[in-house]
Amino acid sequence: MDKNYKQLKLWQGLVVLAFAALIIFVVSPKMLAPFGLYGTLLAEWLMLAGALLLVLVFRGDPKQLFPVKRPSAGGIFGTVLMWVGALLIEMTLVLLLSIFFPERILNVNIGLSTQMINVPFIAAFLIVAVTPAICEEAIFRGVFLRSMNPEKHRWAAIVVCAAVFGIFHGDPVRFVPTAIGGAVMAYILLESENMVYNSIFHFINNLLPIILLFGMSGVYEKLGVWDSQGSLNMAAVQGSYTFMLSAGLYMMMCAAAPSCLYIGNYLLHSGRPGYRDKLFPGGKPGIVIFLVAASGMLFIGGLVLFLFGMMHMPVTLI
């Protein structure tokens, strides 16, 4: 580290976090809410600008806090695979929660979808996918994660950063999936020392729902899910699928998650001096046994849940 810079202390990271919280939980809902998603855009960049100013005041090293290097093809593909694995886990957990709290899950998703569908695609793309991949990554995986001295307390820093990231998204039902994604992104950054990879993860994670929402909007309207004004029909949504069936299907697909995370992690490290040159190191059959066992349990659990949902599905929906 350059002698003109200093290692950020935890209290300094907490100050940056407190400023971000002020913008998200006070300034945004009280002053920027009338602008909808455009207010969210302003809040994100205001949050980043304030954080960067505080980093300068604290004399933090930008190269350490925001490491940006040329990504490798293997690293990008590994990041995408890890995102697939994390997404399958997140969606499975959300759908399992929806069995017990259906209205709460629907209300959160409806609120987010309604905001996105009522702005042009390019605006939603920039606000929902691009901006958080830059602003939120710089604050949470850049400043705050580094302030916890992850070189000495790696897993504690990952867990705390993930929990805080989940809390900042403002709703209990979004905490678990958001925290899981936050943990994987923190791990990716610490392992790669390249913020490009976790920003790619964040970008595609936020881009997918935009593509699905806008790509399927015409279908949703014909099914009565969306009306011509872009409002969502609660009765149509609740009657269009069974949460238990969906949870079972996703849990079966989630059987691929352990392998996606494992292979993605291997590709993320590919080419690094001293890292193993084989996907499955010799003499360690426990890795294969664990992956097969984890995948098998997820698939069987999902199949049981799916069949149970089929047995109890209303006859009119079969």
Short mmCIF file of C-alpha atoms in Angstrom, two decimals:
data_model
loop_
_atom_site.label_atom_id
_atom_site.label_comp_id
_atom_site.label_asym_id
_atom_site.label_seq_id
_atom_site.Cartn_x
_atom_site.Cartn_y
_atom_site.Cartn_z
CA MET A 1 0.00 0.00 0.00
CA ASP A 2 1.23 3.50 -0.85
CA LYS A 3 2.49 5.32 2.24
CA ASN A 4 0.10 8.17 1.46
CA TYR A 5 -2.83 5.83 2.05
CA LYS A 6 -4.06 4.03 5.14
CA GLN A 7 -5.83 0.74 5.81
CA LEU A 8 -9.44 1.56 6.60
CA LYS A 9 -10.53 0.89 10.17
CA LEU A 10 -13.80 -0.84 11.00
CA TRP A 11 -15.27 2.35 12.44
CA GLN A 12 -14.54 4.12 9.16
CA GLY A 13 -16.32 1.39 7.24
CA LEU A 14 -19.26 1.76 9.62
CA VAL A 15 -19.34 5.52 8.99
CA VAL A 16 -19.60 4.88 5.24
CA LEU A 17 -22.29 2.31 5.94
CA ALA A 18 -24.19 4.75 8.14
CA PHE A 19 -24.11 7.34 5.35
CA ALA A 20 -25.44 4.75 2.90
CA ALA A 21 -28.22 3.87 5.36
CA LEU A 22 -29.12 7.55 5.69
CA ILE A 23 -29.54 7.83 1.93
CA ILE A 24 -31.47 4.57 1.53
CA PHE A 25 -33.77 4.68 4.55
CA VAL A 26 -34.25 8.43 5.10
CA VAL A 27 -33.40 10.56 2.06
CA SER A 28 -34.73 8.16 -0.59
CA PRO A 29 -38.21 7.45 0.90
CA LYS A 30 -38.79 11.00 2.15
CA MET A 31 -37.39 13.06 -0.71
CA LEU A 32 -36.92 10.83 -3.76
CA ALA A 33 -39.91 8.47 -3.54
CA PRO A 34 -42.08 10.62 -5.87
CA PHE A 35 -39.58 9.92 -8.67
CA GLY A 36 -40.06 6.14 -8.43
CA LEU A 37 -37.18 4.15 -9.93
CA TYR A 38 -35.52 7.38 -11.04
CA GLY A 39 -35.35 8.37 -7.39
CA THR A 40 -33.63 5.05 -6.71
CA LEU A 41 -31.09 5.92 -9.40
CA LEU A 42 -30.35 9.27 -7.75
CA ALA A 43 -30.09 7.64 -4.34
CA GLU A 44 -27.58 5.03 -5.54
CA TRP A 45 -25.24 7.57 -7.14
CA LEU A 46 -25.58 9.98 -4.22
CA MET A 47 -24.70 7.10 -1.90
CA LEU A 48 -21.62 6.28 -3.98
CA ALA A 49 -20.48 9.90 -4.22
CA GLY A 50 -20.69 10.34 -0.46
CA ALA A 51 -18.87 7.07 0.15
CA LEU A 52 -16.03 8.04 -2.19
CA LEU A 53 -15.73 11.42 -0.49
CA LEU A 54 -15.47 9.72 2.91
CA VAL A 55 -12.82 7.33 1.54
CA LEU A 56 -10.76 10.35 0.45
CA VAL A 57 -11.17 11.92 3.88
CA PHE A 58 -10.05 8.66 5.53
CA ARG A 59 -7.15 8.39 3.04
CA GLY A 60 -8.18 4.93 1.93
CA ASP A 61 -6.33 3.31 -0.97
CA PRO A 62 -8.64 3.21 -4.04
CA LYS A 63 -6.62 0.38 -5.62
CA GLN A 64 -7.11 -1.78 -2.53
CA LEU A 65 -10.77 -0.88 -2.01
CA PHE A 66 -11.80 -1.04 -5.66
CA PRO A 67 -9.46 -3.52 -7.41
CA VAL A 68 -10.25 -3.59 -11.12
CA LYS A 69 -8.27 -5.86 -13.44
CA ARG A 70 -8.78 -7.42 -16.82
CA PRO A 71 -11.01 -10.49 -16.32
CA SER A 72 -10.20 -13.87 -17.83
CA ALA A 73 -12.65 -15.95 -19.86
CA GLY A 74 -12.43 -18.72 -17.25
CA GLY A 75 -13.06 -16.25 -14.45
CA ILE A 76 -16.14 -14.82 -16.17
CA PHE A 77 -17.56 -18.27 -16.91
CA GLY A 78 -16.83 -19.36 -13.35
CA THR A 79 -18.62 -16.29 -12.02
CA VAL A 80 -21.66 -17.04 -14.17
CA LEU A 81 -21.72 -20.65 -12.94
CA MET A 82 -21.52 -19.49 -9.33
CA TRP A 83 -24.37 -17.08 -10.02
CA VAL A 84 -26.48 -19.95 -11.41
CA GLY A 85 -25.80 -22.01 -8.30
CA ALA A 86 -26.60 -19.13 -5.96
CA LEU A 87 -29.76 -18.24 -7.93
CA LEU A 88 -31.11 -21.78 -7.68
CA ILE A 89 -30.58 -21.77 -3.92
CA GLU A 90 -32.12 -18.31 -3.54
CA MET A 91 -35.20 -19.12 -5.62
CA THR A 92 -35.73 -22.42 -3.81
CA LEU A 93 -35.64 -20.68 -0.43
CA VAL A 94 -37.96 -17.89 -1.59
CA LEU A 95 -40.51 -20.38 -2.90
CA LEU A 96 -40.29 -22.45 0.28
CA LEU A 97 -41.00 -19.29 2.26
CA SER A 98 -43.88 -18.50 -0.08
CA ILE A 99 -45.63 -21.70 1.03
CA PHE A 100 -45.94 -20.24 4.53
CA PHE A 101 -46.06 -16.50 3.73
CA PRO A 102 -47.64 -16.29 0.24
CA GLU A 103 -49.14 -12.81 0.53
CA ARG A 104 -45.93 -11.32 1.93
CA ILE A 105 -43.81 -12.77 -0.88
CA LEU A 106 -46.30 -11.68 -3.54
CA ASN A 107 -46.55 -8.14 -2.18
CA VAL A 108 -42.78 -7.68 -2.27
CA ASN A 109 -42.44 -9.08 -5.80
CA ILE A 110 -45.45 -7.16 -7.06
CA GLY A 111 -44.09 -3.87 -5.73
CA LEU A 112 -40.75 -4.38 -7.47
CA SER A 113 -42.31 -5.61 -10.72
CA THR A 114 -44.82 -2.77 -10.91
CA GLN A 115 -42.06 -0.19 -10.54
CA MET A 116 -39.98 -1.77 -13.31
CA ILE A 117 -42.80 -2.35 -15.81
CA ASN A 118 -43.86 1.31 -15.64
CA VAL A 119 -40.55 2.68 -16.96
CA PRO A 120 -38.86 2.11 -20.36
CA PHE A 121 -36.69 -0.99 -20.65
CA ILE A 122 -33.46 0.98 -21.05
CA ALA A 123 -34.23 2.96 -17.89
CA ALA A 124 -34.93 -0.22 -15.90
CA PHE A 125 -31.74 -1.74 -17.35
CA LEU A 126 -29.59 1.17 -16.19
CA ILE A 127 -31.29 1.64 -12.82
CA VAL A 128 -31.81 -1.96 -11.73
CA ALA A 129 -28.91 -3.81 -13.38
CA VAL A 130 -26.02 -1.42 -14.12
CA THR A 131 -26.14 1.06 -11.25
CA PRO A 132 -26.25 -1.41 -8.31
CA ALA A 133 -23.44 -3.45 -9.89
CA ILE A 134 -21.26 -0.36 -9.58
CA CYS A 135 -22.53 1.61 -6.60
CA GLU A 136 -23.51 -1.18 -4.21
CA GLU A 137 -20.42 -3.24 -5.00
CA ALA A 138 -18.15 -0.27 -4.31
CA ILE A 139 -19.77 0.35 -0.92
CA PHE A 140 -20.50 -3.14 0.41
CA ARG A 141 -17.82 -5.35 -1.18
CA GLY A 142 -15.36 -2.46 -1.54
CA VAL A 143 -15.31 -0.15 1.45
CA PHE A 144 -17.23 -2.06 4.13
CA LEU A 145 -15.80 -5.53 3.44
CA ARG A 146 -12.23 -4.21 3.41
CA SER A 147 -12.74 -2.27 6.64
CA MET A 148 -13.29 -5.59 8.46
CA ASN A 149 -9.74 -6.71 7.65
CA PRO A 150 -10.78 -9.84 5.71
CA GLU A 151 -7.15 -10.95 5.37
CA LYS A 152 -7.31 -12.00 9.05
CA HIS A 153 -11.05 -12.62 9.49
CA ARG A 154 -12.13 -13.83 6.05
CA TRP A 155 -15.26 -15.86 6.81
CA ALA A 156 -16.45 -13.57 9.58
CA ALA A 157 -16.11 -10.61 7.19
CA ILE A 158 -18.00 -12.49 4.45
CA VAL A 159 -20.87 -13.43 6.78
CA VAL A 160 -21.20 -9.97 8.33
CA CYS A 161 -21.01 -8.24 4.94
CA ALA A 162 -23.66 -10.60 3.56
CA ALA A 163 -25.98 -10.03 6.53
CA VAL A 164 -25.65 -6.26 6.28
CA PHE A 165 -26.28 -6.40 2.54
CA GLY A 166 -29.46 -8.40 3.18
CA ILE A 167 -30.65 -5.96 5.86
CA PHE A 168 -30.11 -2.99 3.54
CA HIS A 169 -32.65 -4.40 1.10
CA GLY A 170 -35.33 -3.50 3.59
CA ASP A 171 -37.68 -6.46 3.81
CA PRO A 172 -37.40 -9.66 5.89
CA VAL A 173 -38.53 -11.88 3.01
CA ARG A 174 -35.70 -10.56 0.83
CA PHE A 175 -33.06 -10.93 3.55
CA VAL A 176 -32.12 -14.59 3.05
CA PRO A 177 -31.77 -14.64 -0.77
CA THR A 178 -30.03 -11.27 -0.81
CA ALA A 179 -27.64 -12.32 1.94
CA ILE A 180 -26.76 -15.52 0.07
CA GLY A 181 -25.95 -13.54 -3.06
CA GLY A 182 -23.98 -11.05 -0.97
CA ALA A 183 -21.92 -13.85 0.59
CA VAL A 184 -21.04 -15.34 -2.80
CA MET A 185 -20.08 -11.93 -4.20
CA ALA A 186 -17.87 -11.19 -1.17
CA TYR A 187 -16.19 -14.57 -1.58
CA ILE A 188 -15.63 -13.96 -5.30
CA LEU A 189 -13.98 -10.61 -4.63
CA LEU A 190 -11.69 -11.88 -1.89
CA GLU A 191 -10.65 -14.91 -3.94
CA SER A 192 -10.10 -13.06 -7.21
CA GLU A 193 -8.98 -9.63 -5.94
CA ASN A 194 -10.91 -8.28 -8.91
CA MET A 195 -14.13 -6.31 -8.48
CA VAL A 196 -15.06 -6.93 -12.10
CA TYR A 197 -16.21 -10.46 -11.27
CA ASN A 198 -18.56 -9.66 -8.38
CA SER A 199 -19.91 -6.71 -10.39
CA ILE A 200 -20.69 -9.12 -13.26
CA PHE A 201 -22.45 -11.41 -10.76
CA HIS A 202 -24.52 -8.50 -9.43
CA PHE A 203 -25.28 -7.25 -12.94
CA ILE A 204 -26.64 -10.52 -14.34
CA ASN A 205 -28.49 -11.24 -11.09
CA ASN A 206 -30.44 -7.98 -11.46
CA LEU A 207 -30.71 -8.18 -15.24
CA LEU A 208 -32.54 -11.52 -15.36
CA PRO A 209 -35.81 -10.34 -13.76
CA ILE A 210 -35.87 -7.30 -16.06
CA ILE A 211 -35.53 -9.47 -19.16
CA LEU A 212 -38.19 -11.88 -17.93
CA LEU A 213 -40.58 -9.13 -16.90
CA PHE A 214 -40.36 -7.12 -20.12
CA GLY A 215 -40.05 -10.18 -22.36
CA MET A 216 -43.15 -11.79 -20.87
CA SER A 217 -45.23 -8.64 -20.33
CA GLY A 218 -47.40 -9.34 -23.38
CA VAL A 219 -48.07 -12.88 -22.21
CA TYR A 220 -48.88 -11.66 -18.70
CA GLU A 221 -51.36 -9.14 -20.09
CA LYS A 222 -53.16 -11.80 -22.14
CA LEU A 223 -53.36 -14.02 -19.07
CA GLY A 224 -54.82 -11.15 -17.06
CA VAL A 225 -51.77 -10.83 -14.82
CA TRP A 226 -51.02 -7.27 -16.04
CA ASP A 227 -53.62 -4.74 -17.13
CA SER A 228 -53.11 -2.13 -19.85
CA GLN A 229 -51.88 0.42 -17.28
CA GLY A 230 -49.11 -1.87 -16.03
CA SER A 231 -50.83 -2.78 -12.75
CA LEU A 232 -50.76 -6.34 -11.46
CA ASN A 233 -53.91 -8.38 -10.90
CA MET A 234 -53.47 -10.08 -7.50
CA ALA A 235 -56.24 -12.62 -8.08
CA ALA A 236 -54.75 -13.71 -11.40
CA VAL A 237 -51.28 -14.09 -9.91
CA GLN A 238 -52.47 -16.09 -6.94
CA GLY A 239 -54.49 -18.40 -9.15
CA SER A 240 -51.86 -18.89 -11.87
CA TYR A 241 -49.55 -21.25 -10.03
CA THR A 242 -49.10 -23.25 -6.85
CA PHE A 243 -46.20 -22.26 -4.65
CA MET A 244 -45.60 -25.80 -3.51
CA LEU A 245 -45.28 -27.09 -7.06
CA SER A 246 -42.91 -24.25 -7.92
CA ALA A 247 -40.81 -24.87 -4.81
CA GLY A 248 -40.57 -28.57 -5.64
CA LEU A 249 -39.50 -27.88 -9.21
CA TYR A 250 -36.86 -25.37 -8.14
CA MET A 251 -35.57 -27.69 -5.44
CA MET A 252 -35.10 -30.40 -8.06
CA MET A 253 -33.24 -27.92 -10.27
CA CYS A 254 -31.30 -26.82 -7.18
CA ALA A 255 -29.67 -30.26 -7.26
CA ALA A 256 -27.32 -28.68 -9.81
CA ALA A 257 -26.35 -25.85 -7.43
CA PRO A 258 -23.53 -27.62 -5.52
CA SER A 259 -21.80 -28.58 -8.79
CA CYS A 260 -22.28 -25.09 -10.26
CA LEU A 261 -20.70 -23.48 -7.21
CA TYR A 262 -17.85 -25.99 -7.08
CA ILE A 263 -16.98 -25.85 -10.78
CA GLY A 264 -17.45 -22.08 -10.88
CA ASN A 265 -15.06 -21.68 -7.96
CA TYR A 266 -12.50 -23.86 -9.76
CA LEU A 267 -12.75 -21.77 -12.94
CA LEU A 268 -12.50 -18.55 -10.94
CA HIS A 269 -9.11 -19.73 -9.66
CA SER A 270 -7.96 -21.28 -12.95
CA GLY A 271 -4.55 -20.10 -14.01
CA ARG A 272 -3.61 -18.89 -10.54
CA PRO A 273 -0.09 -20.03 -9.58
CA GLY A 274 -0.19 -22.70 -6.90
CA TYR A 275 -3.85 -23.57 -7.39
CA ARG A 276 -4.72 -27.15 -8.27
CA ASP A 277 -4.70 -28.05 -11.96
CA LYS A 278 -7.44 -30.69 -11.69
CA LEU A 279 -11.14 -30.19 -11.09
CA PHE A 280 -11.21 -33.09 -8.64
CA PRO A 281 -7.90 -33.50 -6.79
CA GLY A 282 -6.66 -37.05 -6.51
CA GLY A 283 -6.96 -38.84 -3.19
CA LYS A 284 -9.93 -36.78 -2.04
CA PRO A 285 -13.08 -38.76 -2.89
CA GLY A 286 -14.97 -36.91 -0.15
CA ILE A 287 -15.53 -33.96 -2.49
CA VAL A 288 -17.31 -36.09 -5.09
CA ILE A 289 -19.28 -37.94 -2.41
CA PHE A 290 -20.43 -34.65 -0.87
CA LEU A 291 -21.51 -33.19 -4.22
CA VAL A 292 -23.44 -36.32 -5.17
CA ALA A 293 -25.06 -36.63 -1.73
CA ALA A 294 -26.06 -32.94 -1.59
CA SER A 295 -27.49 -33.03 -5.10
CA GLY A 296 -29.34 -36.27 -4.44
CA MET A 297 -30.97 -34.99 -1.26
CA LEU A 298 -32.07 -31.78 -2.95
CA PHE A 299 -33.54 -33.64 -5.93
CA ILE A 300 -35.41 -36.19 -3.80
CA GLY A 301 -36.69 -33.47 -1.45
CA GLY A 302 -37.91 -31.44 -4.42
CA LEU A 303 -39.59 -34.45 -6.00
CA VAL A 304 -41.44 -35.26 -2.77
CA LEU A 305 -42.58 -31.64 -2.43
CA PHE A 306 -43.68 -31.51 -6.07
CA LEU A 307 -45.69 -34.74 -5.81
CA PHE A 308 -47.28 -33.59 -2.56
CA GLY A 309 -48.28 -30.33 -4.25
CA MET A 310 -49.76 -32.23 -7.20
CA MET A 311 -51.83 -34.38 -4.87
CA HIS A 312 -53.31 -31.32 -3.16
CA MET A 313 -53.69 -29.07 -6.21
CA PRO A 314 -57.27 -27.99 -6.94
CA VAL A 315 -58.88 -30.09 -9.67
CA THR A 316 -59.67 -26.96 -11.70
CA LEU A 317 -55.94 -26.22 -12.07
CA ILE A 318 -54.93 -29.72 -13.20
#
